[in-house]
Amino acid sequence: MKLNLSADELLTTTRAVRRRLDTARPVSRALIEECLDLAMQAPNGSNLNKWRWVIVDDPAKIRRLADEYAEAMKMAHGGDGSVPAQAFIDAGKGIPGYDKVLQTGFELVEKLRSVPAILVPLIGGRPETQAYATQAAMWASVIPAVWSFMLALRERGLGSCWTTVALLREQQIAEILGIPQEKYAQVGMFPIAYTVGTEFRKAWRKPVSEVLSYNGF
Ligand SMILES: Cc1cc2nc3c(=O)[nH]c(=O)nc-3n(C[C@H](O)[C@H](O)[C@H](O)COP(=O)(O)O)c2cc1C
C-alpha cells in the first residue's frame, strides 16, 4: 500500500515517529528491502557504496539493542535515564514543542523493546581517525540514503526516528551484532514500524529568513 504523497507532502510530513510506532503489526523483510533499494539511489562518495545495512528483526536481539538504548539514555541524561538532563532542557529553550520532543524521547526507550525491526546503518571506515574533509565525505556517503529510507517508509505507511544516542554504546552494539567496529562506523539506531494512522503534519522550523544569507555569512 502506498500513500501516493506528493514530493512536497513527503518532505514536509516525514516526522520522527516514536509514540505512534505500531508495535503490533509485523513488517516484512521484502518491504524493508524495497525501501533500501530505493534508499541506495542516494548520492555517495565516488559511488563506492561503502554502506552496510544491518536489519535486526529477531525479537531477542531487538530487546538487547533496546537495553543498550536505555543504557545510553542513562549515560546522556544521568540518573536512571527517565528524566532529561538539565543541559538538554537548557538547549531547547524557546523551541516550540520542545517539551514534547523530550517526553516522547523517553517514551521511545520502552517502545523500542517491541518494535518489529531496527535498522543500524553502517559506513565503511572510522571517522575519528580521518581528516575533517574525509569525515564529512564518510557521513555524507550514508546519511542521504538513510533519510531516503525514512522517506520510502513514510510513503508506505511506516515510520522511523533518527536516533544517535545509542552511539554512546557503539562498542556493545557492535558486539551484539558482530560488526567489525574497527572497519565500520554505526550511524545510529532506527526503529521500523507501521505508523498508527498516516496523517502527519508539517513541523515547526526556524523561518528561512532567520538562517539564510546571500553572498556571505
Ligand atoms: C542527528 C539526530 C539525532 C537524533 N537523536 C535522537 C535520539 O537519540 N532519540 C530520539 O528520540 N530522537 C532523536 N532525534 C530526532 C529529533 O529529536 C527530531 O528529528 C526532532 O525533534 C524534529 O522532529 P521531526 O523530525 O519530527 O521534525 C535525532 C535527530 C537527529 C537528526
Coordinates of C-alpha atoms and ligand atoms in Angstrom, one line a residue:
M1 CA 0.0 0.0 0.0
K2 CA 1.4 3.4 -1.0
L3 CA 0.1 6.7 0.3
N4 CA 0.8 8.5 -3.0
L5 CA 2.0 11.6 -1.3
S6 CA 3.3 14.4 -3.5
A7 CA 7.1 15.0 -3.2
D8 CA 6.4 18.2 -1.1
E9 CA 4.0 16.4 1.2
L10 CA 6.5 13.6 1.7
L11 CA 9.3 16.1 2.5
T12 CA 7.1 18.1 4.9
T13 CA 5.4 15.2 6.8
T14 CA 8.2 12.6 7.4
R15 CA 8.4 13.0 11.1
A16 CA 10.4 11.5 14.0
V17 CA 7.9 8.8 15.0
R18 CA 8.1 7.4 18.5
R19 CA 4.7 7.2 20.2
R20 CA 2.9 6.3 17.0
L21 CA 5.1 3.3 16.1
D22 CA 2.7 0.4 15.8
T23 CA 4.4 -2.5 17.6
A24 CA 1.6 -5.0 17.0
R25 CA 1.9 -5.0 13.2
P26 CA 4.6 -7.1 11.6
V27 CA 6.8 -5.6 8.8
S28 CA 8.0 -7.9 6.1
R29 CA 11.6 -8.2 5.0
A30 CA 10.5 -7.7 1.4
L31 CA 9.1 -4.3 2.3
I32 CA 12.3 -3.2 4.1
E33 CA 14.4 -4.4 1.2
E34 CA 12.2 -2.5 -1.2
C35 CA 12.8 0.7 0.8
L36 CA 16.6 0.0 1.0
D37 CA 16.7 -0.5 -2.8
L38 CA 15.2 3.0 -3.2
A39 CA 17.4 4.5 -0.5
M40 CA 20.6 3.3 -2.1
Q41 CA 19.8 5.6 -5.1
A42 CA 21.1 8.4 -2.8
P43 CA 24.4 10.1 -3.6
N44 CA 27.5 8.6 -2.1
G45 CA 31.2 9.5 -2.5
S46 CA 32.6 8.2 -5.8
N47 CA 29.7 5.8 -5.9
L48 CA 31.8 3.4 -3.8
N49 CA 28.8 2.0 -1.9
K50 CA 30.7 1.8 1.3
W51 CA 27.4 1.4 3.3
R52 CA 26.2 -1.7 5.0
W53 CA 22.7 -2.1 6.4
V54 CA 22.0 -4.3 9.4
I55 CA 18.4 -5.1 9.9
V56 CA 17.5 -6.6 13.3
D57 CA 14.2 -8.4 13.4
D58 CA 15.0 -11.1 15.9
P59 CA 12.9 -10.1 19.0
A60 CA 15.6 -11.2 21.4
K61 CA 18.2 -9.1 19.7
I62 CA 15.8 -6.2 19.5
R63 CA 15.5 -6.3 23.2
R64 CA 19.2 -6.4 23.6
L65 CA 19.5 -3.3 21.4
A66 CA 16.7 -1.6 23.4
D67 CA 18.7 -2.4 26.6
E68 CA 21.7 -0.6 25.1
Y69 CA 19.5 2.3 24.1
A70 CA 18.2 2.6 27.7
E71 CA 21.7 2.5 29.0
A72 CA 22.8 5.2 26.5
M73 CA 19.9 7.4 27.7
K74 CA 21.1 7.0 31.3
M75 CA 24.6 8.0 30.2
A76 CA 23.3 11.0 28.3
H77 CA 20.8 12.1 31.0
G78 CA 22.3 10.8 34.2
G79 CA 20.3 9.1 37.0
D80 CA 18.1 6.3 35.7
G81 CA 17.7 8.0 32.3
S82 CA 14.0 8.7 32.8
V83 CA 14.2 12.5 33.2
P84 CA 16.1 14.9 30.9
A85 CA 19.5 16.2 31.9
Q86 CA 19.5 20.0 32.6
A87 CA 21.7 20.6 29.6
F88 CA 19.1 19.1 27.3
I89 CA 16.3 21.2 28.9
D90 CA 18.5 24.4 28.5
A91 CA 19.4 23.5 24.9
G92 CA 15.8 23.7 23.8
K93 CA 14.8 26.9 25.5
G94 CA 12.5 28.9 23.1
I95 CA 12.0 25.9 20.7
P96 CA 8.2 25.3 20.2
G97 CA 7.2 21.8 21.1
Y98 CA 10.5 21.0 22.7
D99 CA 8.8 19.6 25.9
K100 CA 7.1 17.0 23.7
V101 CA 10.4 16.1 22.0
L102 CA 11.9 15.3 25.4
Q103 CA 8.9 13.5 26.7
T104 CA 8.4 11.3 23.7
G105 CA 12.1 10.8 23.5
F106 CA 11.9 9.0 26.9
E107 CA 8.8 7.0 25.7
L108 CA 10.9 5.6 22.9
V109 CA 13.1 3.8 25.4
E110 CA 10.3 1.3 26.3
K111 CA 8.7 1.3 22.9
L112 CA 11.9 0.2 21.2
R113 CA 11.8 -3.1 23.0
S114 CA 8.8 -4.3 21.0
V115 CA 9.2 -2.7 17.5
P116 CA 9.1 -5.2 14.6
A117 CA 12.6 -4.2 13.3
I118 CA 15.5 -1.9 13.8
L119 CA 17.9 -0.6 11.2
V120 CA 21.6 0.0 12.1
P121 CA 23.2 1.7 9.1
L122 CA 27.0 1.4 8.8
I123 CA 29.6 3.3 6.8
G124 CA 33.0 1.8 6.0
G125 CA 35.9 3.3 7.9
R126 CA 36.3 5.1 11.2
P127 CA 35.6 8.9 11.2
E128 CA 37.7 9.7 14.3
T129 CA 40.9 8.7 12.6
Q130 CA 40.3 10.8 9.5
A131 CA 40.9 14.4 8.4
Y132 CA 37.9 16.7 8.6
A133 CA 37.1 16.6 4.8
T134 CA 37.3 12.8 4.8
Q135 CA 35.0 12.6 7.8
A136 CA 32.5 14.8 6.1
A137 CA 32.6 12.6 3.0
M138 CA 32.1 9.5 5.1
W139 CA 28.9 10.8 6.8
A140 CA 27.6 12.2 3.6
S141 CA 28.1 8.9 1.9
V142 CA 25.4 7.3 4.1
I143 CA 23.2 9.9 5.7
P144 CA 21.3 10.9 2.4
A145 CA 20.5 7.2 1.9
V146 CA 19.2 6.8 5.5
W147 CA 16.9 9.8 5.0
S148 CA 15.7 8.4 1.7
F149 CA 15.0 5.2 3.6
M150 CA 12.8 7.1 6.0
L151 CA 11.0 8.8 3.1
A152 CA 10.4 5.5 1.4
L153 CA 9.0 4.1 4.7
R154 CA 6.7 7.1 5.1
E155 CA 5.3 6.6 1.6
R156 CA 4.4 3.1 2.5
G157 CA 2.6 3.9 5.8
L158 CA 5.6 3.2 8.0
G159 CA 7.8 5.4 10.2
S160 CA 11.1 5.7 12.0
C161 CA 13.0 8.0 14.2
W162 CA 16.6 9.2 13.7
T163 CA 18.4 8.3 16.9
T164 CA 22.1 8.8 17.7
V165 CA 22.1 8.5 21.5
A166 CA 22.9 4.7 21.3
L167 CA 26.2 5.5 19.7
L168 CA 27.3 6.0 23.3
R169 CA 27.1 2.2 23.3
E170 CA 28.6 1.7 19.9
Q171 CA 31.0 -1.0 21.0
Q172 CA 28.4 -3.0 22.9
I173 CA 26.1 -2.9 19.9
A174 CA 28.9 -3.9 17.6
E175 CA 29.5 -7.0 19.8
I176 CA 25.8 -7.9 19.9
L177 CA 25.5 -7.7 16.1
G178 CA 29.0 -9.0 15.2
I179 CA 30.0 -5.7 13.5
P180 CA 33.8 -5.3 12.9
Q181 CA 33.9 -2.0 14.7
E182 CA 37.4 -1.1 13.5
K183 CA 36.2 -1.2 9.9
Y184 CA 32.6 0.1 10.2
A185 CA 31.1 3.1 12.0
Q186 CA 27.4 3.0 13.1
V187 CA 25.2 5.9 12.0
G188 CA 22.5 5.4 14.6
M189 CA 19.6 3.2 15.5
F190 CA 16.4 3.4 13.5
P191 CA 13.1 1.7 14.6
I192 CA 11.0 0.4 11.8
A193 CA 7.2 0.0 12.2
Y194 CA 3.9 0.9 10.6
T195 CA 2.6 4.1 12.0
V196 CA -0.7 4.4 13.9
G197 CA -2.6 6.4 11.4
T198 CA -0.9 8.0 8.4
E199 CA -1.7 11.7 8.9
F200 CA 1.4 13.7 9.9
R201 CA 1.8 17.5 10.0
K202 CA 4.5 19.9 8.9
A203 CA 6.8 20.6 11.9
W204 CA 8.0 23.9 13.3
R205 CA 11.3 25.1 12.0
K206 CA 13.1 28.5 12.2
P207 CA 12.0 30.7 9.3
V208 CA 14.3 30.6 6.3
S209 CA 14.9 34.4 6.6
E210 CA 16.4 33.8 10.1
V211 CA 19.0 31.4 8.9
L212 CA 19.7 32.4 5.3
S213 CA 22.2 34.9 4.0
Y214 CA 23.4 35.7 0.5
N215 CA 27.0 36.2 -0.7
G216 CA 28.5 35.6 2.7
F217 CA 27.7 34.9 6.3
Ligands
LIG1 C1 21.3 13.7 14.4 C2 20.0 13.4 15.1 C3 20.0 12.7 16.3 C4 18.8 12.4 16.9 N1 18.8 11.6 18.1 C5 17.6 11.3 18.6 C6 17.7 10.3 19.7 O1 18.7 9.9 20.1 N2 16.5 10.0 20.3 C7 15.3 10.5 19.8 O2 14.3 10.1 20.3 N3 15.2 11.3 18.7 C8 16.4 11.7 18.1 N4 16.3 12.5 17.0 C9 15.0 13.0 16.5 C10 14.8 14.5 16.7 O3 14.5 14.8 18.1 C11 13.7 15.0 15.8 O4 14.1 14.9 14.4 C12 13.4 16.5 16.0 O5 12.8 16.6 17.3 C13 12.5 17.1 15.0 O6 11.3 16.3 14.9 P1 10.8 15.9 13.4 O7 11.9 15.1 12.8 O8 9.5 15.1 13.7 O9 10.5 17.1 12.6 C14 17.5 12.8 16.4 C15 17.5 13.5 15.1 C16 18.7 13.8 14.5 C17 18.7 14.5 13.2

